[in-house]
mmCIF file of C-alpha atoms in Angstrom:
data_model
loop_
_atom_site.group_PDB
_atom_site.id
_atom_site.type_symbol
_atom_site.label_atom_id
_atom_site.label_comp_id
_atom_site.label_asym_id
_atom_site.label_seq_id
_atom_site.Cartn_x
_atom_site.Cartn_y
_atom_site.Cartn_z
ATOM 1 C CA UNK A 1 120.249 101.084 125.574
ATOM 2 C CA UNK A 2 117.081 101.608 127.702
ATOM 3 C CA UNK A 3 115.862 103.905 125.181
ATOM 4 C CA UNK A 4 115.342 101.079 123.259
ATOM 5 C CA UNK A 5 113.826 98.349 124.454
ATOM 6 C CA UNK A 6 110.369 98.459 122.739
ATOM 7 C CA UNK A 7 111.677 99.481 119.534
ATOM 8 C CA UNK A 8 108.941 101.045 117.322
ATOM 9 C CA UNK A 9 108.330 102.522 114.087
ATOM 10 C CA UNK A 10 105.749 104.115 112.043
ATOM 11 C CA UNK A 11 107.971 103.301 108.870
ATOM 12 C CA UNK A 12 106.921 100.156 107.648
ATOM 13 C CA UNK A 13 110.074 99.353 106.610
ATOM 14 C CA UNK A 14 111.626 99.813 110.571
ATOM 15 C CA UNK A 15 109.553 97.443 111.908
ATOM 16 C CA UNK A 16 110.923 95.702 116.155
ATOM 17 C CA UNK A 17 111.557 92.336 115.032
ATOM 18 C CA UNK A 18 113.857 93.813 112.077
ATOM 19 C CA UNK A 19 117.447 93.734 114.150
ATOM 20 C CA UNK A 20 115.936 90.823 116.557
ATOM 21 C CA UNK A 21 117.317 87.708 114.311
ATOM 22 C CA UNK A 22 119.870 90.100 112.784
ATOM 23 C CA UNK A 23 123.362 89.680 114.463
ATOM 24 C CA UNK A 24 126.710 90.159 112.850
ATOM 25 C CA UNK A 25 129.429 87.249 112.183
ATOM 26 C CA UNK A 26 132.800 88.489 112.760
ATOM 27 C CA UNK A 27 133.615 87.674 109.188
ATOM 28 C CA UNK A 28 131.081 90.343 107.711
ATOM 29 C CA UNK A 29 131.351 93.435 109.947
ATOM 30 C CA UNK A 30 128.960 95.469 111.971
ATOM 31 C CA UNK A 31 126.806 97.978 110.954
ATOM 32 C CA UNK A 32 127.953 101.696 111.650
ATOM 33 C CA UNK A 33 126.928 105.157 111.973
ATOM 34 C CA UNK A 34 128.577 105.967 109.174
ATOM 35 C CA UNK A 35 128.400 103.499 107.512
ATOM 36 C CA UNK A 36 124.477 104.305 107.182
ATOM 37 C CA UNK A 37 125.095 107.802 106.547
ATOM 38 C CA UNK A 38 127.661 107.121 103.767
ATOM 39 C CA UNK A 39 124.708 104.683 102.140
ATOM 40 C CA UNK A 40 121.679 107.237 102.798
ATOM 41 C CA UNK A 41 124.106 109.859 101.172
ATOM 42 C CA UNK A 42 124.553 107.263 97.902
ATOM 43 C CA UNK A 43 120.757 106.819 97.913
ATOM 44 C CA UNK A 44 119.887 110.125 97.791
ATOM 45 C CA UNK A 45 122.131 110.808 94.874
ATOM 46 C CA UNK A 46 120.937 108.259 92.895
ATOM 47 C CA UNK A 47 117.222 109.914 93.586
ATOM 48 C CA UNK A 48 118.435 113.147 92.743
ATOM 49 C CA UNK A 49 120.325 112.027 89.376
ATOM 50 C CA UNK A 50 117.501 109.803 88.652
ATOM 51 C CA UNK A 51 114.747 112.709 89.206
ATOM 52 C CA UNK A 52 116.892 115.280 87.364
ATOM 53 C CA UNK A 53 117.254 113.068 84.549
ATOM 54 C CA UNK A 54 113.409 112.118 84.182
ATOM 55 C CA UNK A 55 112.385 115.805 84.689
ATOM 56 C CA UNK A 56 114.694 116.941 81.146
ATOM 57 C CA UNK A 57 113.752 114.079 79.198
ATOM 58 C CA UNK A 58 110.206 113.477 78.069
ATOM 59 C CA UNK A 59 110.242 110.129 76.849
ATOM 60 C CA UNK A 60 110.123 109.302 80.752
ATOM 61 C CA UNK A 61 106.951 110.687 81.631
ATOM 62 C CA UNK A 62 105.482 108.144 80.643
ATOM 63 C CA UNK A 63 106.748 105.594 83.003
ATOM 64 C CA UNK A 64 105.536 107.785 86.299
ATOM 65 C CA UNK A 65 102.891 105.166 86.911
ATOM 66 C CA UNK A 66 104.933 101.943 85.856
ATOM 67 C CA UNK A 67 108.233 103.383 88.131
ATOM 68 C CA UNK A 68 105.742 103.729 91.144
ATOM 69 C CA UNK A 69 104.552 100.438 90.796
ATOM 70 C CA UNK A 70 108.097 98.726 90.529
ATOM 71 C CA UNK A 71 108.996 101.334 93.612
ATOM 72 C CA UNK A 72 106.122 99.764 95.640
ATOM 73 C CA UNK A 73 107.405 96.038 94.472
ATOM 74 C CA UNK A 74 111.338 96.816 95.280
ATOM 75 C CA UNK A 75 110.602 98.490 98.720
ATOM 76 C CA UNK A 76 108.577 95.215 99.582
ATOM 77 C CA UNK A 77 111.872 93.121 98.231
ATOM 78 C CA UNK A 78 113.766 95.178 100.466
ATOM 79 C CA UNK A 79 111.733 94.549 103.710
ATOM 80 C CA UNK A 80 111.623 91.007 103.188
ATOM 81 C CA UNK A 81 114.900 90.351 102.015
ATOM 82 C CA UNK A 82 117.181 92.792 103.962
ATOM 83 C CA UNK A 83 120.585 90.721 102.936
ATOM 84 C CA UNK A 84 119.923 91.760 98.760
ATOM 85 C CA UNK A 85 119.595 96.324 100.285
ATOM 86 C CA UNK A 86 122.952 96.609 98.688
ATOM 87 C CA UNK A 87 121.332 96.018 95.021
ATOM 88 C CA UNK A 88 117.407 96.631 95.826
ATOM 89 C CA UNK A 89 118.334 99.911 97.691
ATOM 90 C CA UNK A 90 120.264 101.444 94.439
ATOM 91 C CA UNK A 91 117.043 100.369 92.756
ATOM 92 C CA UNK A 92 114.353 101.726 94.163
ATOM 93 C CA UNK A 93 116.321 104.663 94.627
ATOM 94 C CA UNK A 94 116.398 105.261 90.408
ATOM 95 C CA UNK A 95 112.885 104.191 90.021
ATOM 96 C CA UNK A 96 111.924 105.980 92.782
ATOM 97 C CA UNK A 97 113.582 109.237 91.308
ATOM 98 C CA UNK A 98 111.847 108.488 87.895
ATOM 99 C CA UNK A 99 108.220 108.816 89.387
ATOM 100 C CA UNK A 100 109.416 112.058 91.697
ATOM 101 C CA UNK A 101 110.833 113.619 88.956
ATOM 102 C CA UNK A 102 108.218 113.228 86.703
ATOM 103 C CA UNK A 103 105.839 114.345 89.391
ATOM 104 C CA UNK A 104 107.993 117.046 90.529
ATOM 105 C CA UNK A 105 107.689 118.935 86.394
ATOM 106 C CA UNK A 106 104.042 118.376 86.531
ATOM 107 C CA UNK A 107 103.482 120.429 89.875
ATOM 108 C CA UNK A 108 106.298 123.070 88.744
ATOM 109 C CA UNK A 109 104.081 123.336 85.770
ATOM 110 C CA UNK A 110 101.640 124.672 87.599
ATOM 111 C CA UNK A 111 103.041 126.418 90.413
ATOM 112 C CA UNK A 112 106.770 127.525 89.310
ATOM 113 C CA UNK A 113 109.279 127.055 91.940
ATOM 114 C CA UNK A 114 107.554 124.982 94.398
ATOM 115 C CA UNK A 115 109.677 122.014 93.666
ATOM 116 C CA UNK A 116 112.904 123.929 94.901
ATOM 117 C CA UNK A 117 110.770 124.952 97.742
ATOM 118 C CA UNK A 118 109.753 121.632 98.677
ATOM 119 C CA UNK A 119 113.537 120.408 98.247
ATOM 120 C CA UNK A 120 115.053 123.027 100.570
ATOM 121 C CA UNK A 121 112.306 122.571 103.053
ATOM 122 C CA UNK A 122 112.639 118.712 102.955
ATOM 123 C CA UNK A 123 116.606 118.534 103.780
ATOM 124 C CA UNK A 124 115.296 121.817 105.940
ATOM 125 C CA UNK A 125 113.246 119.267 108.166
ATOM 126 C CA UNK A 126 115.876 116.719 108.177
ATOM 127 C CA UNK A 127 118.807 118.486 109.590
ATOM 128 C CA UNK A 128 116.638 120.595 111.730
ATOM 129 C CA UNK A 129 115.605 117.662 113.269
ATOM 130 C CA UNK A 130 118.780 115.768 113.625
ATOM 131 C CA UNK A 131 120.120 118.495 115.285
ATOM 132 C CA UNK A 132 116.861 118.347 117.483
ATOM 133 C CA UNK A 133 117.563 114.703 117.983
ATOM 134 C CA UNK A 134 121.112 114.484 118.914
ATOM 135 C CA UNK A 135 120.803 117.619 121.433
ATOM 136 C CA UNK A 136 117.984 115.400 123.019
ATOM 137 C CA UNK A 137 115.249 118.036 122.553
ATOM 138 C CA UNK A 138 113.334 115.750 120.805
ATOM 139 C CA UNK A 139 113.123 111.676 122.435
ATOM 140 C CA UNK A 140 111.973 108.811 121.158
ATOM 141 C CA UNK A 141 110.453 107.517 124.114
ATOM 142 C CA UNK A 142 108.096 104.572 123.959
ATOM 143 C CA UNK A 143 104.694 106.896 124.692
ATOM 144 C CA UNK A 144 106.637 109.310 121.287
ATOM 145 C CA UNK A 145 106.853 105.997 119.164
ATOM 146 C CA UNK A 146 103.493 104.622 119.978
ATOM 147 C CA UNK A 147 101.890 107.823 119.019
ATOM 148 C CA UNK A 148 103.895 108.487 115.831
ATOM 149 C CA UNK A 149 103.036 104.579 115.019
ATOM 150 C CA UNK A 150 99.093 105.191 115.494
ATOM 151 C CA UNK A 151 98.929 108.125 113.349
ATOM 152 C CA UNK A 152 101.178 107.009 110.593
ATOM 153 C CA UNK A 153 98.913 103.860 110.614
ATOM 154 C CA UNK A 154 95.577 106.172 110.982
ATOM 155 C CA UNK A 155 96.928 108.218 107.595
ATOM 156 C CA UNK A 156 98.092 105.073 105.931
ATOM 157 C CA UNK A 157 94.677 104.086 106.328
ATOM 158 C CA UNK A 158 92.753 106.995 105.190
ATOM 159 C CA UNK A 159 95.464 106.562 102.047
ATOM 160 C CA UNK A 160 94.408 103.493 101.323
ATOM 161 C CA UNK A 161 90.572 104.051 101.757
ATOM 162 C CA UNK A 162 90.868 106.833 99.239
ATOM 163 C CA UNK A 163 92.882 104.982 96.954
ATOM 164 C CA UNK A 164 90.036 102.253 96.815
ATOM 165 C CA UNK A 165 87.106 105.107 96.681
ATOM 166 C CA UNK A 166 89.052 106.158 93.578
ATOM 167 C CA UNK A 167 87.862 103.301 91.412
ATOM 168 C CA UNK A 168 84.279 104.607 91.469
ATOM 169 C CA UNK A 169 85.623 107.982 90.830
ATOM 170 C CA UNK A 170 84.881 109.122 94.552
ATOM 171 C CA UNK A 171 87.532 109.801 97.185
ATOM 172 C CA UNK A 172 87.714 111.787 100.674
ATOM 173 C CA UNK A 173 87.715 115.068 100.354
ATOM 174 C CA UNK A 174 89.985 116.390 102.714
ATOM 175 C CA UNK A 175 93.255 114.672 101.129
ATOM 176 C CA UNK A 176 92.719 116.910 97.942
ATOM 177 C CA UNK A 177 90.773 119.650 99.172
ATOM 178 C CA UNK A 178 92.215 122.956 99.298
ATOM 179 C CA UNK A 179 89.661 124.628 102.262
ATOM 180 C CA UNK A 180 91.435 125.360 105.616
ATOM 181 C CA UNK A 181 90.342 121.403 106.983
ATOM 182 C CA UNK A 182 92.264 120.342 103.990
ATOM 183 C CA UNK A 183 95.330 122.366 104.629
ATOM 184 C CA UNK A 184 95.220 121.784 108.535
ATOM 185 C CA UNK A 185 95.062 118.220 107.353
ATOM 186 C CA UNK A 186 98.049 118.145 105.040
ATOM 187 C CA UNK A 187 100.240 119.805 107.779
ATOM 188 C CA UNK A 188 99.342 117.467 110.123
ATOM 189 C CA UNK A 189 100.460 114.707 107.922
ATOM 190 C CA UNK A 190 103.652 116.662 107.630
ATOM 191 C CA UNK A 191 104.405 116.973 110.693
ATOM 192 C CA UNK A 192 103.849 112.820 111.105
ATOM 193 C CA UNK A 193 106.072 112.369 108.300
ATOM 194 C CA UNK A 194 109.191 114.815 109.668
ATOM 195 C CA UNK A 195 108.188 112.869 112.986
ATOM 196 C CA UNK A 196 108.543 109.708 111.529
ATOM 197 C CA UNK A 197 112.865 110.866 111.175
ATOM 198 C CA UNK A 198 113.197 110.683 114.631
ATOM 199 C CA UNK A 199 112.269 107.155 114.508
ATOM 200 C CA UNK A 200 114.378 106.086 112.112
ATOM 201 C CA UNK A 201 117.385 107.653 113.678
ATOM 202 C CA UNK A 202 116.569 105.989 116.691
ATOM 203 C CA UNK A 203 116.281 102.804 114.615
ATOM 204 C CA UNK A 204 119.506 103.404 113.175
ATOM 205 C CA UNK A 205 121.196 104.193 116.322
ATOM 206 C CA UNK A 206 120.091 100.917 117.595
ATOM 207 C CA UNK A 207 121.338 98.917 114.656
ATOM 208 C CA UNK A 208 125.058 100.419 115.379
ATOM 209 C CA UNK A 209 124.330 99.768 119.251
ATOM 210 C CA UNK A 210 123.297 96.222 118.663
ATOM 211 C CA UNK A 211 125.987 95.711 116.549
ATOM 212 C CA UNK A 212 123.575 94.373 113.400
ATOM 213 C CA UNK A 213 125.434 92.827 110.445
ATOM 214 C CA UNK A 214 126.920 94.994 107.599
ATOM 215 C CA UNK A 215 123.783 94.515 104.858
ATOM 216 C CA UNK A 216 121.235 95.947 107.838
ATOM 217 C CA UNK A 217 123.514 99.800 106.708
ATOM 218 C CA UNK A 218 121.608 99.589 103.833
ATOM 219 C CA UNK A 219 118.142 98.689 105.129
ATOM 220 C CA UNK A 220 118.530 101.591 107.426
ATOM 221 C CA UNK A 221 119.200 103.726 104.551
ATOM 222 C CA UNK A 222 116.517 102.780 103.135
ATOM 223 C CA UNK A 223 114.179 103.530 105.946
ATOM 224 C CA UNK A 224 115.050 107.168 105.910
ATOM 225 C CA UNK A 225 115.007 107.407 101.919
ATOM 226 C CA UNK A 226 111.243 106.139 102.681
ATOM 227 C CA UNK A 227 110.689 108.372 105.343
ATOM 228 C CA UNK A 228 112.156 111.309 103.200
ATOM 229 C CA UNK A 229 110.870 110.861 100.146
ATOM 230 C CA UNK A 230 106.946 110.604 101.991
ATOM 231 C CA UNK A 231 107.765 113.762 103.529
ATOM 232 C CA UNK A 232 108.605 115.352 100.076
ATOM 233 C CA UNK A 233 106.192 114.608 98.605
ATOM 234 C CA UNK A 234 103.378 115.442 101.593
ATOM 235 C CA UNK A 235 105.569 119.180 101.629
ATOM 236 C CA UNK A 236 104.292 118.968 97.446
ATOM 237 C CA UNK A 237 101.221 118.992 98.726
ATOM 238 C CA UNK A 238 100.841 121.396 100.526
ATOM 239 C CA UNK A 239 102.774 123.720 99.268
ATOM 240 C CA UNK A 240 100.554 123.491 96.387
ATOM 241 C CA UNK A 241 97.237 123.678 98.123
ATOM 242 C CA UNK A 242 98.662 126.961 99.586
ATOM 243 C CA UNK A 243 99.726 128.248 95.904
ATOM 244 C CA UNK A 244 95.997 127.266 94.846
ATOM 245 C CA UNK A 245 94.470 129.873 97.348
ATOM 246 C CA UNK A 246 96.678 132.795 96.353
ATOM 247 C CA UNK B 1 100.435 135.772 101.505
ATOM 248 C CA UNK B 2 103.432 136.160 98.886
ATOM 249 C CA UNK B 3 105.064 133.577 99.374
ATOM 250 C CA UNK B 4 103.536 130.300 102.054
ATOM 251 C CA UNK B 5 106.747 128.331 102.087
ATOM 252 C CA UNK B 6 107.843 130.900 104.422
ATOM 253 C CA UNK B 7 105.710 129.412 106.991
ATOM 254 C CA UNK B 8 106.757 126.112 106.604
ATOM 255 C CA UNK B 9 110.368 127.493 107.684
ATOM 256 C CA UNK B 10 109.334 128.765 110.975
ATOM 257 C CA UNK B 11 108.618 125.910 112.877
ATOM 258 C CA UNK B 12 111.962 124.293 111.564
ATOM 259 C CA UNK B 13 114.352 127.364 112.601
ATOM 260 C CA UNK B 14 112.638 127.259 116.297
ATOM 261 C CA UNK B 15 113.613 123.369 116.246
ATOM 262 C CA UNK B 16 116.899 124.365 115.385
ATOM 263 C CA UNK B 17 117.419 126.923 117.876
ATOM 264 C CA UNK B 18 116.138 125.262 120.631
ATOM 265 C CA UNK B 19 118.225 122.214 119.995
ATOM 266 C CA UNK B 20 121.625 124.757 120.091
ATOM 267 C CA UNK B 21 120.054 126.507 122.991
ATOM 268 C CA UNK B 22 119.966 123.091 124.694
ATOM 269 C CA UNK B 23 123.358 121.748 123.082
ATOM 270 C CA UNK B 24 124.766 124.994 124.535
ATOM 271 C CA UNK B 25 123.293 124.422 127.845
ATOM 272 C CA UNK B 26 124.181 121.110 127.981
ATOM 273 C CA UNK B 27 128.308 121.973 127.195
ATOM 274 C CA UNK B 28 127.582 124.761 130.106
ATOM 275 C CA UNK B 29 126.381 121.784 132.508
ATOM 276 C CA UNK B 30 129.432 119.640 131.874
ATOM 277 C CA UNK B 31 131.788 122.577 132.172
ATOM 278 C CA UNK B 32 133.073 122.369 129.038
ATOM 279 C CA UNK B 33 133.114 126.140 127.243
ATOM 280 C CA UNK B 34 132.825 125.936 123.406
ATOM 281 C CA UNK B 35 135.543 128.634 123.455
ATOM 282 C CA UNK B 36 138.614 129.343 126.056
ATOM 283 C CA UNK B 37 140.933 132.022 126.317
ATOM 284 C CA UNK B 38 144.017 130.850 127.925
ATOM 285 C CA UNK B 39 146.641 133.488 129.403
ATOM 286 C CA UNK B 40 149.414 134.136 126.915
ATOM 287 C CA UNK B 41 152.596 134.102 128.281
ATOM 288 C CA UNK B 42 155.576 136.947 127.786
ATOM 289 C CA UNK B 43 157.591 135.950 124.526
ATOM 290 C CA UNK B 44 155.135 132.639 123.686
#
């Protein structure tokens, strides 16, 4: 329990005071382990189905911008209103599938095969750190989840900077650019991203320590479909920075 | 390069052997061996 006593997150979802006012009645259950990893596992498959389905059928490109709006709209339903994961979390999972697969047949457009790539080396990351994090190689120590938190911030930042500079059709450089600062750049953020997993399964961990109600499985599913789905689509981007330079 | 995913996978295979390296080392610490060979006895 030690481990855990500042609890930290980059994710903005995982945030300390999330489990604080969060403790089970003996009438709903606790939240378990499994439990999470049954829900995560549900998620995922409703991205996948979701993506699939929006990659075959045209009549859904379209709503790429709309479904990443509504995304951004159910994730902030979910963080403020944990108790409702177990229909928000289905959700955003579908909408969130409709912009990545419409995303995902744009950059296979242009570089064939890179979205299988990214896929493997997504699901690559996350067991390879699991493992990594249940043999103890990697910790989540307080000094590990204050850096991870000041970087993710740092990038969210930049993100957001960029985002704004793109109304007067400028932006930074380096989060596009395909030059060796831009690729050095877009690893980094990878690595900050497949970083940001161990804090979630710490997160997790302490849920099912803590013995958090039922509803918080969800939430913590929905933390690493976050975390996940950032990571894809960072692994996108490089990947196809390094396909632009071949 | 042919193909650049392929160095994306190298930092994720030495995570994963490092973490069964230690897992391994760990099992050895608690004197636990993943596998043991027991003496069979006559007509068991």
């Amino acid at each position: 329990m030690s481990r855990h006593l500042a609890l930290r997150s980059g994710n903005p979802a995982l945030k300390p005071s999330t489990f604080t006012n969060q403790y089970a009645s003996q009438s709903e259950g606790v939240m378990t382990l499994n439990g999470t990893v049954n829900k995560t596992g549900i998620s995922l498959l409703l991205v996948l189905a979701s993506a699939a389905y929006s990659w075959v059928t045209p009549a859904m490109h379209s709503l790429a911008m709309p479904s990443a709006l509504i995304g951004f709209i159910l994730a902030m339903v979910n963080v403020f209103k944990p108790k409702l994961g177990h229909i928000f979390v289905p959700a955003y999972a579908l909408v969130q599938g409709v912009f990545l697969g419409t995303i995902s047949m744009v950059f296979n457009k242009m570089y064939p095969g890179i979205v299988v790539q990214a896929v493997f080396l997504t699901f690559g990351t996350l067991g390879a750190l699991l493992l990594a994090y249940k043999s103890g190689l990697i910790r989540a120590t307080e000094n590990f989840k204050l850096g991870i938190f000041a970087a993710t911030g740092g990038i969210a930042f930049l993100y957001f900077i960029n985002f704004v500079m793109g109304f007067f059709s400028s932006g930074i450089g380096i989060i596009s650019s395909n030059n060796t600062m831009g690729i050095l750049f877009s690893a980094f953020v990878v690595v900050i991203a497949a970083l940001n997993l161990v804090l979630d399964f710490d997160f997790i961990e302490e849920g099912a320590e803590k013995g958090a109600p039922k509803y918080m499985e969800w939430y913590g599913a929905f933390g690493l479909l976050v975390t996940l789905i950032w990571l894809y689509l960072e692994i996108l981007r490089l990947l196809a920075k390094l396909n632009s330079r071949r | 390069m042919e193909n650049p995913a392929i160095i994306l996978w190298i930092p994720i295979i030495v995570i994963t052997l490092l973490s069964l390296l230690k897992m391994i080392k760990k099992s050895g610490a608690n004197g636990k061996p993943w596998i043991r060979i027991e003496k069979v006895e006559k007509n068991e």
